[in-house]
Tab-separated table of C-alpha atoms in Angstrom:
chain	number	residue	atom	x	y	z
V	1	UNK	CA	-15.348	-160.621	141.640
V	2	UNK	CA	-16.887	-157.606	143.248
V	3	UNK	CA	-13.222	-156.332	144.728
V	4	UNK	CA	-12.235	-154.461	141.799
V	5	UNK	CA	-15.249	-153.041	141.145
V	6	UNK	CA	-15.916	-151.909	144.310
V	7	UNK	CA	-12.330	-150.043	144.328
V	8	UNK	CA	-13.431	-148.194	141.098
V	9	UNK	CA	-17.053	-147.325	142.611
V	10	UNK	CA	-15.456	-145.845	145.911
V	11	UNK	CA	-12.396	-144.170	143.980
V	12	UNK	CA	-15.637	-142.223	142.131
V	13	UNK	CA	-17.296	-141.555	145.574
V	14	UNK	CA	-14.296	-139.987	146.782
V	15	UNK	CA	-14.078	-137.812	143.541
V	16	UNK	CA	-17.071	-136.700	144.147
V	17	UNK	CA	-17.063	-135.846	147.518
V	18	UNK	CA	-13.626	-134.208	146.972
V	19	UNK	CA	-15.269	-131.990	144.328
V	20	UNK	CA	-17.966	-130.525	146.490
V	21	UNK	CA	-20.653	-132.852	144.410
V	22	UNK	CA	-21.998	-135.026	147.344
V	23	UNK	CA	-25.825	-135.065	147.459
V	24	UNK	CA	-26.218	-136.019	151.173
V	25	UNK	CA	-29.845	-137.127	152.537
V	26	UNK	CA	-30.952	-135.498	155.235
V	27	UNK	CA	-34.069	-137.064	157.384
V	28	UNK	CA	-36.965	-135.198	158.208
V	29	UNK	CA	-38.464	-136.662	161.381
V	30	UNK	CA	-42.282	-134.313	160.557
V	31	UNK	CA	-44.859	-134.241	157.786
V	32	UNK	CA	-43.621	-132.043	155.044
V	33	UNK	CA	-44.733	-128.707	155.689
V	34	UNK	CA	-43.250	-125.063	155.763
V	35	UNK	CA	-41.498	-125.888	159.090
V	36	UNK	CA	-40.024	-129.468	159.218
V	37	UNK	CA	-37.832	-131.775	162.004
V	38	UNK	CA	-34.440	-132.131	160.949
V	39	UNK	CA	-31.451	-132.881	162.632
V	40	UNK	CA	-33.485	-132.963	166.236
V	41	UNK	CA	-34.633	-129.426	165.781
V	42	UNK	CA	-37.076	-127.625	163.763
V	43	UNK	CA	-36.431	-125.469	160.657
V	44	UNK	CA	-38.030	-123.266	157.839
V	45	UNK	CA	-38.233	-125.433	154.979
V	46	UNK	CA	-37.300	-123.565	151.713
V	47	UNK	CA	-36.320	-126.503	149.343
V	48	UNK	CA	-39.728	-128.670	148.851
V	49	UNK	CA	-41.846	-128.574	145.856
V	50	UNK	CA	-45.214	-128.075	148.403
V	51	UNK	CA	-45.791	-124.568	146.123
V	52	UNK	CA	-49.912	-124.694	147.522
V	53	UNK	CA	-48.622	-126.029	150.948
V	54	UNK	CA	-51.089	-128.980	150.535
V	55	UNK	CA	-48.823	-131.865	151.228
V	56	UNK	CA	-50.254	-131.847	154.963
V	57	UNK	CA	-53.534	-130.333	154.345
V	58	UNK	CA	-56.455	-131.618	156.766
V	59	UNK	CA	-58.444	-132.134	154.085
V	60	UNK	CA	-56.819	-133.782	151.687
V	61	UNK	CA	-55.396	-135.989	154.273
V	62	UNK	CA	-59.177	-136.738	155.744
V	63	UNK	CA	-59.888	-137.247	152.024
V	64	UNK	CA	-56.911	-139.732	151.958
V	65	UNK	CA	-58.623	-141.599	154.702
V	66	UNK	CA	-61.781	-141.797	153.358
V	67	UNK	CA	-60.156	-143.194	150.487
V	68	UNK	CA	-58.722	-146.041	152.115
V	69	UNK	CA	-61.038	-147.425	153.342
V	70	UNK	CA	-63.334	-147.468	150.687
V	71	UNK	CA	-60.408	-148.329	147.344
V	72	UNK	CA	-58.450	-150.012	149.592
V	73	UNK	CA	-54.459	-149.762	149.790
V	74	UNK	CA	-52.629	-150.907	146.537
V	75	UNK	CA	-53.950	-152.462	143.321
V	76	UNK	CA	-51.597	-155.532	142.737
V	77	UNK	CA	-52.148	-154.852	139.214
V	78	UNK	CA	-51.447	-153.117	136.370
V	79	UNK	CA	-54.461	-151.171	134.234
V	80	UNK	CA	-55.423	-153.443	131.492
V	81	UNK	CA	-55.704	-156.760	133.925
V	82	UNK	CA	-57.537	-155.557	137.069
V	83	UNK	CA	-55.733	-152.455	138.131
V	84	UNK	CA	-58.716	-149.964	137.177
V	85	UNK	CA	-60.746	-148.589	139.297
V	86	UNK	CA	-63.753	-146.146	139.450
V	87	UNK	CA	-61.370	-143.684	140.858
V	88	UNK	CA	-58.825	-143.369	138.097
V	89	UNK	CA	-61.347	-142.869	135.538
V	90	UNK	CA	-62.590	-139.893	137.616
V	91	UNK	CA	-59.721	-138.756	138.128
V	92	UNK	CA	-58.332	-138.793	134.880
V	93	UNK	CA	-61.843	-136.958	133.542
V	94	UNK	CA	-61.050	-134.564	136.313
V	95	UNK	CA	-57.587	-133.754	134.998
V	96	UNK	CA	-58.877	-133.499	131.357
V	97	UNK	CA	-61.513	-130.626	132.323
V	98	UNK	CA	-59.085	-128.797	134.432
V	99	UNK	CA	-56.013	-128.769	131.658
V	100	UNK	CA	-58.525	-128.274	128.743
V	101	UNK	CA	-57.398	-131.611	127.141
V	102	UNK	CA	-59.326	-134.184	125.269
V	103	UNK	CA	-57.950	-137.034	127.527
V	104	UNK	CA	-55.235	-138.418	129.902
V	105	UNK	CA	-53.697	-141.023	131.073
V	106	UNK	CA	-52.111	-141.606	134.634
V	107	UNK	CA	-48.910	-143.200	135.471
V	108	UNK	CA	-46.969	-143.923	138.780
V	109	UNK	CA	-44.902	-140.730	138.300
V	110	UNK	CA	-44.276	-138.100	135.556
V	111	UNK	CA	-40.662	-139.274	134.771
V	112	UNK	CA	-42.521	-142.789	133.781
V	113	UNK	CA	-44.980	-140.271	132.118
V	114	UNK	CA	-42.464	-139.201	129.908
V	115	UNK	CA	-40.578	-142.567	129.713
V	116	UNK	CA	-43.413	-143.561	127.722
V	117	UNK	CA	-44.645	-141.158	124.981
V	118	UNK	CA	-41.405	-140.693	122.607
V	119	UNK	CA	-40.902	-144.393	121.878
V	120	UNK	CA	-45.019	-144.790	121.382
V	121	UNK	CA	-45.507	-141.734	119.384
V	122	UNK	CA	-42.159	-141.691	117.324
V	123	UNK	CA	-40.240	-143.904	115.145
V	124	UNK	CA	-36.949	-143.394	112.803
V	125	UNK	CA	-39.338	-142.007	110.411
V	126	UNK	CA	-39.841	-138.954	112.950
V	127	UNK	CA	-37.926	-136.151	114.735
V	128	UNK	CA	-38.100	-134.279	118.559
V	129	UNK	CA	-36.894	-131.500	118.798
V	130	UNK	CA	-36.075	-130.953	122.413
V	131	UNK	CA	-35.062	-127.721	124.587
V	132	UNK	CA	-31.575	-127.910	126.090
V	133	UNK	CA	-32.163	-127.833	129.505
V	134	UNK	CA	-35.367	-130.306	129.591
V	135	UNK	CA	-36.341	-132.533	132.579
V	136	UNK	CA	-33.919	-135.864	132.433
V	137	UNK	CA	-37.180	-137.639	132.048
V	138	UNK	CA	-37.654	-136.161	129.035
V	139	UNK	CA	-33.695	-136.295	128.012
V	140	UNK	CA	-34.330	-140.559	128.778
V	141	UNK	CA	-37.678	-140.604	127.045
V	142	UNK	CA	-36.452	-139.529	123.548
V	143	UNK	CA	-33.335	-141.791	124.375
V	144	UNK	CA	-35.664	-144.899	124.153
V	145	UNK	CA	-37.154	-143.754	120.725
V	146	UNK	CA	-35.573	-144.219	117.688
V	147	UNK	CA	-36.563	-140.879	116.513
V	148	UNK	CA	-33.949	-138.197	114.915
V	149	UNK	CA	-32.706	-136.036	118.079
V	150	UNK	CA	-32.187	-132.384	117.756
V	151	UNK	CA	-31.504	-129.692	120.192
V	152	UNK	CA	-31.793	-125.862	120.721
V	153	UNK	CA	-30.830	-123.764	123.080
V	154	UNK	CA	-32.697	-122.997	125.996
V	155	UNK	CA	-35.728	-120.682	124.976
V	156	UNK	CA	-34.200	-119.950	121.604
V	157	UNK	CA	-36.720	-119.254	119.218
V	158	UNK	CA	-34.077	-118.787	116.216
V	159	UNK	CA	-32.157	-122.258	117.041
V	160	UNK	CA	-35.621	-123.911	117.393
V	161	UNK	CA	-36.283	-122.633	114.026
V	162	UNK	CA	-33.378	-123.465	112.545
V	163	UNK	CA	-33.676	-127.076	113.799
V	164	UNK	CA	-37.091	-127.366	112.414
V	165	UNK	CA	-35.901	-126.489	109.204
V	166	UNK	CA	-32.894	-129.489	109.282
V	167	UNK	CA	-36.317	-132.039	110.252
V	168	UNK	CA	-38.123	-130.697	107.410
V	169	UNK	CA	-38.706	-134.372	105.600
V	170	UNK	CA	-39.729	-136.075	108.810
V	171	UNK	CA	-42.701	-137.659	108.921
V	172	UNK	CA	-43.990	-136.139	112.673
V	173	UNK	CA	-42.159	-133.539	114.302
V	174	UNK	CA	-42.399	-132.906	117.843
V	175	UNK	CA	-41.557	-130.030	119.557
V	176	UNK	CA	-40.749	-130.355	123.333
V	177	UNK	CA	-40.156	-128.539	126.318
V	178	UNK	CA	-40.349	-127.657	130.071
V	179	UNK	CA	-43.118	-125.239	130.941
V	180	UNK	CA	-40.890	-124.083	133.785
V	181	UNK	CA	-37.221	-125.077	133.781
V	182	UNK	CA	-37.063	-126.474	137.618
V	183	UNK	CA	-33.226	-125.403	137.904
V	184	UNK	CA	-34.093	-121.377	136.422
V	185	UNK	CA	-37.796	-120.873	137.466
V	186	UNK	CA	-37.524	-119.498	133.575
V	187	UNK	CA	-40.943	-120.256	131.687
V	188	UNK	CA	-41.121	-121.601	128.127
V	189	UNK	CA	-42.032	-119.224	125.834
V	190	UNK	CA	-44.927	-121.275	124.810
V	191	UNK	CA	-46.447	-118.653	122.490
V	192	UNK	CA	-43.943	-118.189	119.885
V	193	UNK	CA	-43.183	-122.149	120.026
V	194	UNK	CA	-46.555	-122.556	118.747
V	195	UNK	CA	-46.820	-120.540	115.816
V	196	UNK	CA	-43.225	-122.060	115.013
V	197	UNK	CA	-45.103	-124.962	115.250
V	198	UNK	CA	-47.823	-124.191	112.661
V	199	UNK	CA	-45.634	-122.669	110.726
V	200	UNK	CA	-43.347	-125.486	110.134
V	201	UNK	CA	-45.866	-128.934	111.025
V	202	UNK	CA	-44.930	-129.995	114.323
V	203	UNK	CA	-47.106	-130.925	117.449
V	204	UNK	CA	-45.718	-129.204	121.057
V	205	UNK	CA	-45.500	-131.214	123.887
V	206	UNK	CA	-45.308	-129.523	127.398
V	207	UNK	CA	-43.880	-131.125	130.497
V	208	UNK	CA	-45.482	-128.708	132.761
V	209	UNK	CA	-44.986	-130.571	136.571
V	210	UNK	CA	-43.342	-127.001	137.804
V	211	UNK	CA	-46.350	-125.161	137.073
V	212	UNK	CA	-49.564	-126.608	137.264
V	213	UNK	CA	-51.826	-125.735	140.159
V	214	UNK	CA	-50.286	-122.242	140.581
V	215	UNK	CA	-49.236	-120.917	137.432
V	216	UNK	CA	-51.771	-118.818	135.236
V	217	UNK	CA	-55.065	-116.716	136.146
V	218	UNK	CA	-56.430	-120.041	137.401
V	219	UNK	CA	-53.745	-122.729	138.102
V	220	UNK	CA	-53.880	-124.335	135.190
V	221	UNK	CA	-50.096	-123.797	133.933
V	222	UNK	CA	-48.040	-122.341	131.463
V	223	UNK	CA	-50.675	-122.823	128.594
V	224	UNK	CA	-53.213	-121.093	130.258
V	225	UNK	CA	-50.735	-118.277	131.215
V	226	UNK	CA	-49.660	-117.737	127.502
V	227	UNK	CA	-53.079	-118.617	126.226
V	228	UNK	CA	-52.407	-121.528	124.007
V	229	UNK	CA	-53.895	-124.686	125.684
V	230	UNK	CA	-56.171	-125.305	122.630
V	231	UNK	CA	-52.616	-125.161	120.483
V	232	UNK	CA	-50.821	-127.599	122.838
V	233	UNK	CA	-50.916	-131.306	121.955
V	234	UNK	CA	-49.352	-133.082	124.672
V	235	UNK	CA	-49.085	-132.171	128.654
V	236	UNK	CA	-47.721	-133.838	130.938
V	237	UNK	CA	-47.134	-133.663	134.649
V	238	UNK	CA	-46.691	-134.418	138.312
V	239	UNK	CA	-48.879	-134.840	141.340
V	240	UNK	CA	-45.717	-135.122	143.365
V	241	UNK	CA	-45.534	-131.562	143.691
V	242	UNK	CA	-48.215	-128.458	144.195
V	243	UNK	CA	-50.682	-131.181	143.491
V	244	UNK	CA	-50.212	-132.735	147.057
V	245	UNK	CA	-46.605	-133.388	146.680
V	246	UNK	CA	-47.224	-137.663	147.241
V	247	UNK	CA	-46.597	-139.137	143.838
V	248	UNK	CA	-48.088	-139.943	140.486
V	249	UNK	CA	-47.799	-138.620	137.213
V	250	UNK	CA	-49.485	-137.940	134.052
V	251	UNK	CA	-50.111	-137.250	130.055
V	252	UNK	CA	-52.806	-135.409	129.230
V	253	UNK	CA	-53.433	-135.251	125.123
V	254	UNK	CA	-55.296	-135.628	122.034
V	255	UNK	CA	-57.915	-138.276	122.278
V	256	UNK	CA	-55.732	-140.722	120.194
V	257	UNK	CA	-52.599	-140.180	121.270
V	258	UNK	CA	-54.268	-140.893	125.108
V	259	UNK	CA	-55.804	-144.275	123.331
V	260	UNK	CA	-52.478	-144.988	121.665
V	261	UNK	CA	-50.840	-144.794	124.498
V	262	UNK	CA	-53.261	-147.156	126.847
V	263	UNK	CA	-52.345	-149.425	124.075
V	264	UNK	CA	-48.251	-149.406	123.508
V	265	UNK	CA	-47.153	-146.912	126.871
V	266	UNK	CA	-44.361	-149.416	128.280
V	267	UNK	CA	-44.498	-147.674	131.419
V	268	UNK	CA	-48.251	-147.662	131.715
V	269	UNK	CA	-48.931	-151.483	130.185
V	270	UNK	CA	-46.017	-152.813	132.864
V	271	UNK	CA	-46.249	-150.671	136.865
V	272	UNK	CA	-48.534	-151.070	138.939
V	273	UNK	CA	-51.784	-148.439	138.834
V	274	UNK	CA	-51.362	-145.458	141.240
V	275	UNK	CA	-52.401	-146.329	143.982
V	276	UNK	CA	-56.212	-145.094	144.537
V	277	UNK	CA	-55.496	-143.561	147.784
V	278	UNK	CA	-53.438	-140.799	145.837
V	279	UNK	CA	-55.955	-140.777	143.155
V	280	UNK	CA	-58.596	-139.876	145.457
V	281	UNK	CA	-56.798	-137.105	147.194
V	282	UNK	CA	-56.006	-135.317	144.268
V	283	UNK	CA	-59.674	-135.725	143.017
V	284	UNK	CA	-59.933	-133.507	146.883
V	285	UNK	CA	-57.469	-131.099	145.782
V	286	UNK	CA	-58.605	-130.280	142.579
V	287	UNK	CA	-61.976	-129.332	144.132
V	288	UNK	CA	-59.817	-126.718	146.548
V	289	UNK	CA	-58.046	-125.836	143.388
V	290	UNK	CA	-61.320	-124.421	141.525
V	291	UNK	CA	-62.973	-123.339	144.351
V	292	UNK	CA	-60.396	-121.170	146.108
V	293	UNK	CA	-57.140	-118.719	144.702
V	294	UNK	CA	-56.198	-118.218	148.022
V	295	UNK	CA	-53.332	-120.432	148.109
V	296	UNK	CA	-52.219	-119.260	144.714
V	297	UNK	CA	-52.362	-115.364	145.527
V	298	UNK	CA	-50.520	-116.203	149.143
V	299	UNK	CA	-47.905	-118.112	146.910
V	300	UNK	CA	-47.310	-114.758	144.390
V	301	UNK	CA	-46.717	-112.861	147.244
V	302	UNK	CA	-44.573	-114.656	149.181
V	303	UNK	CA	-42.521	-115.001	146.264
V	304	UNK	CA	-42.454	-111.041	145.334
V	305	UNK	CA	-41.729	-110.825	148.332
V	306	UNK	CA	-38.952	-112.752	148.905
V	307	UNK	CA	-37.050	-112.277	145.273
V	308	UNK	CA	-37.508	-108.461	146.087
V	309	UNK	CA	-36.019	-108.055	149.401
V	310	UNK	CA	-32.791	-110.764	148.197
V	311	UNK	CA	-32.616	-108.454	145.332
V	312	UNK	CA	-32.147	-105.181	147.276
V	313	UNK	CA	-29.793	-107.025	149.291
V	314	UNK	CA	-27.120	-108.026	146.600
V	315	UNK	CA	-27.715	-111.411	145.806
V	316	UNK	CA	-27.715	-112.643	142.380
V	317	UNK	CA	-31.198	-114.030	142.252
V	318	UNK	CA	-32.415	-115.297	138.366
V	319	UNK	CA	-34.518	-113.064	137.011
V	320	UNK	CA	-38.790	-113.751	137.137
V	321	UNK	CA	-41.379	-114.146	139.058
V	322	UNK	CA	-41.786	-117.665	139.587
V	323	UNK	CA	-41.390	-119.423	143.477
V	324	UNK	CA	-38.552	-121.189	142.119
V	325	UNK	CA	-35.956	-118.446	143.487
V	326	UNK	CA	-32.497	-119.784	142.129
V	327	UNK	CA	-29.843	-117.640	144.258
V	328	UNK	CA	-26.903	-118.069	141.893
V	329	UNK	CA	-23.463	-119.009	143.766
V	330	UNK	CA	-21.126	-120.335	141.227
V	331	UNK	CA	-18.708	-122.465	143.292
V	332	UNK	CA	-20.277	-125.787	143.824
V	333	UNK	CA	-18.440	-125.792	147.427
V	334	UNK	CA	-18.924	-122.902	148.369
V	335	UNK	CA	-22.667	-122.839	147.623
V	336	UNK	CA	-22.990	-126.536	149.730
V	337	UNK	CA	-20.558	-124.827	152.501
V	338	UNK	CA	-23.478	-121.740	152.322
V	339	UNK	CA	-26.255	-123.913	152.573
V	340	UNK	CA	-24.704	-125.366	155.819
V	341	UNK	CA	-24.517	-121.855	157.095
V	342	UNK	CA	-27.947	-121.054	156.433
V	343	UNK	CA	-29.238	-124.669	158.023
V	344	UNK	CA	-27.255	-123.834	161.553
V	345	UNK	CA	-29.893	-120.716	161.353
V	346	UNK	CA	-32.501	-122.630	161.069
V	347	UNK	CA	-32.912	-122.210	156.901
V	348	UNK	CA	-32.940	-125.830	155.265
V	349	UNK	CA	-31.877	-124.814	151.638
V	350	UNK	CA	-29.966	-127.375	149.304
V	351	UNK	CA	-26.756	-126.338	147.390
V	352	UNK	CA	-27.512	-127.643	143.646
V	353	UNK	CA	-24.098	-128.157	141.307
V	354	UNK	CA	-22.868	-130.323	138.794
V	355	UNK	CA	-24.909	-132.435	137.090
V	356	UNK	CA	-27.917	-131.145	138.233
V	357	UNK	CA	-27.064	-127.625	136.788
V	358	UNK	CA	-23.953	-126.723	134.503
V	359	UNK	CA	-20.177	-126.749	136.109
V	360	UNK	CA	-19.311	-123.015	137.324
V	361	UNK	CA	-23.285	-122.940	137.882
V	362	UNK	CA	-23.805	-123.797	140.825
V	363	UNK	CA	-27.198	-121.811	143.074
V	364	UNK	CA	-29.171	-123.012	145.870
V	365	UNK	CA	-32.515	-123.345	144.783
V	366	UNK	CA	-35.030	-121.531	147.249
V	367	UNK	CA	-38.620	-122.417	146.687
V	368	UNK	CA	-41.086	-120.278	147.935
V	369	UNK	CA	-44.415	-122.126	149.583
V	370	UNK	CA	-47.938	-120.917	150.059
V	371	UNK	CA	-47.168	-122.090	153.591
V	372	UNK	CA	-44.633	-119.808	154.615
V	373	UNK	CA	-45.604	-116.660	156.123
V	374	UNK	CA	-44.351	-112.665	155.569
V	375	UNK	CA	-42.289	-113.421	158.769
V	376	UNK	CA	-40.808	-116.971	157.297
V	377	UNK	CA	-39.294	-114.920	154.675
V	378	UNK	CA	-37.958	-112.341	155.998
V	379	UNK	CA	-36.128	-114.487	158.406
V	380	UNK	CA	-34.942	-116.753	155.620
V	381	UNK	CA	-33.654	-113.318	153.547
V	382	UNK	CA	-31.825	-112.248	156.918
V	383	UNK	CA	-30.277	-115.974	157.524
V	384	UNK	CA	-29.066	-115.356	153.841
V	385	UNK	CA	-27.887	-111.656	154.307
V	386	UNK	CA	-25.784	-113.314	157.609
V	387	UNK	CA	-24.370	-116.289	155.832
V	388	UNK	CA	-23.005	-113.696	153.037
V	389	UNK	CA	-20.538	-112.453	155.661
């Protein structure tokens, strides 16, 4: 029965591939770090989420350690039957007091995170109102609700309006976005979302996994950087990227809608807890987080650093200042055929193109780490300047 099928799957490989769309895997053969095995040789790594560089860190890994042997490996459980441990609750007070939230829940990763507030929070009674070019977590998440569904434009304050005017007789209205829009490196104008937000009823929800850690006077992410955390209802994020880069997710929220969702959460009431080993790390890291900006201010100017020289070169770099550096290419091809280029110098970059980003669109995506040094990025602007040519 599988023969036909199989013909149609491969016909839409090859369509793929001859489109320039093929998303090969490439092994690393080291611990993820600023310079990384692949291919039998070592290269400067420019296309992991490590922003702090503390995916390897001696002391989150001795912390790891630790951890095992006193929590153990894996949990075998989900929360509510015996998957709770002393070191979740900790951690998720931890997370509270560093976001300035009432409460939060942990999942097994922030796309799960997301997978499970719409359909908790939101019926057909309700509306979301969700920024265009939101996470695909998010995108799913309001999928499984049966709220209304609107749209605006990316960053558009008068679309966002305009669409909280059409939801006007909903019962809740939420308000969603990206705190950093992973393909741009653009941040949410959080600010003016908010007083939309009073102005017209609706609670804001943040996914902010591409800036927490590093982002604001203090790490603490887009709300802190606009100065709104007390206006934001709902964060959530990752721990799968400047927050050690293993895995793990999160919502922190109002007290109820953290109690709410211990209660209906799909995600949460059915996967396994994180695993304590992970929770115990992070619980490490967020003590290097608030005792040290020197990973933070090492970050800022590596990535000055780096969008400034690539801009006095002629590349078409998106505007900002975040370590998310997209250098804008347009033919998906050509930008994988570039990446090649830039990997035979010793650059490991990733060519991003349709459906990741829009057709005609297509960048690669250079992500600046506090583990690079000055030298790691000038070389990686000269591989650049070569593969141009």
């Amino acid at each position: 029965m599988f023969g036909t099928t199989r013909d149609d799957l491969r016909a839409t490989l090859d369509e793929i591939a001859s489109a320039g769309l093929l998303k090969p895997e490439r092994v690393i053969t080291s611990p993820q770090n600023a310079t990384v095995g692949v291919a039998g040789r070592e290269v400067l790594n420019f296309c992991a989420n490590n922003y702090l560089g503390l995916a390897d860190n001696p002391e989150v890994i001795e912390a790891a350690k630790q951890a095992l042997d006193t929590w153990g490996f894996g949990m075998a459980s989900v929360r509510f039957i015996c998957g709770t441990q002393e070191v979740h609750k900790e951690l998720e007070s931890r997370l509270s007091d560093f976001l300035g939230m009432e409460d939060t829940v942990l999942y097994s990763s922030c796309f799960d995170a997301n997978g499970g507030v719409f359909e908790t929070l939101l019926d057909a009674q309700d509306a979301v109102i969700s920024d265009a070019l939101n996470h695909a977590s998010i995108i799913d998440g309001i999928r499984l609700s049966k709220a209304r569904r609107y749209r605006y434009a990316n960053r558009d304050m008068a679309e966002l309006e305009a669409r909280l005017k059409e939801a006007a007789d909903a019962r809740r209205k939420l308000i969603v976005t990206d705190g950093v829009f992973s393909m741009d490196g653009y941040v949410a104008p959080l600010r003016e979302i908010c007083d939309l937000a009073d102005q017209y009823g609706a609670m804001v929800m943040v996914d902010d996994s591409h800036a927490v850690g590093f982002v604001g006077p203090t790490g603490r992410g887009t709300p802190e950087l606009h100065g709104v955390t007390e206006r934001i209802d709902i964060i959530t994020g990752t721990l799968g990227k400047a927050l050690g880069g293993a895995s793990g997710g999160y919502v922190a929220a109002r007290k109820e809608i953290c109690e709410l969702l211990r209660q209906r959460s799909r995600p949460y009431l059915f996967s396994n807890s994180l695993a304590p080993v992970i929770a115990a790390a992070t619980l490490r890291i967020l003590d290097l987080l608030e005792t040290s900006s020197e990973a933070r201010e090492r970050l800022r100017d590596n990535t000055r650093r780096f969008r400034t020289q690539m801009t006095e070169a002629g590349f078409d770099v998106l505007p900002g200042d975040h370590p998310i550096a997209p250098v804008m290419i347009g033919d998906a091809a050509e930008a994988a055929a570039m990446a090649e280029r830039l990997l035979d110098q010793g650059i490991y970059v990733i060519g991003f193109s349709y459906p990741v980003v829009p057709h005609g669109q297509a960048r690669i995506r250079v992500q600046l780490s506090a583990a690079h040094t000055p030298a790691d990025v000038d070389r990686a602007v000269a591989a650049f300047i070569t593969a141009r040519h």
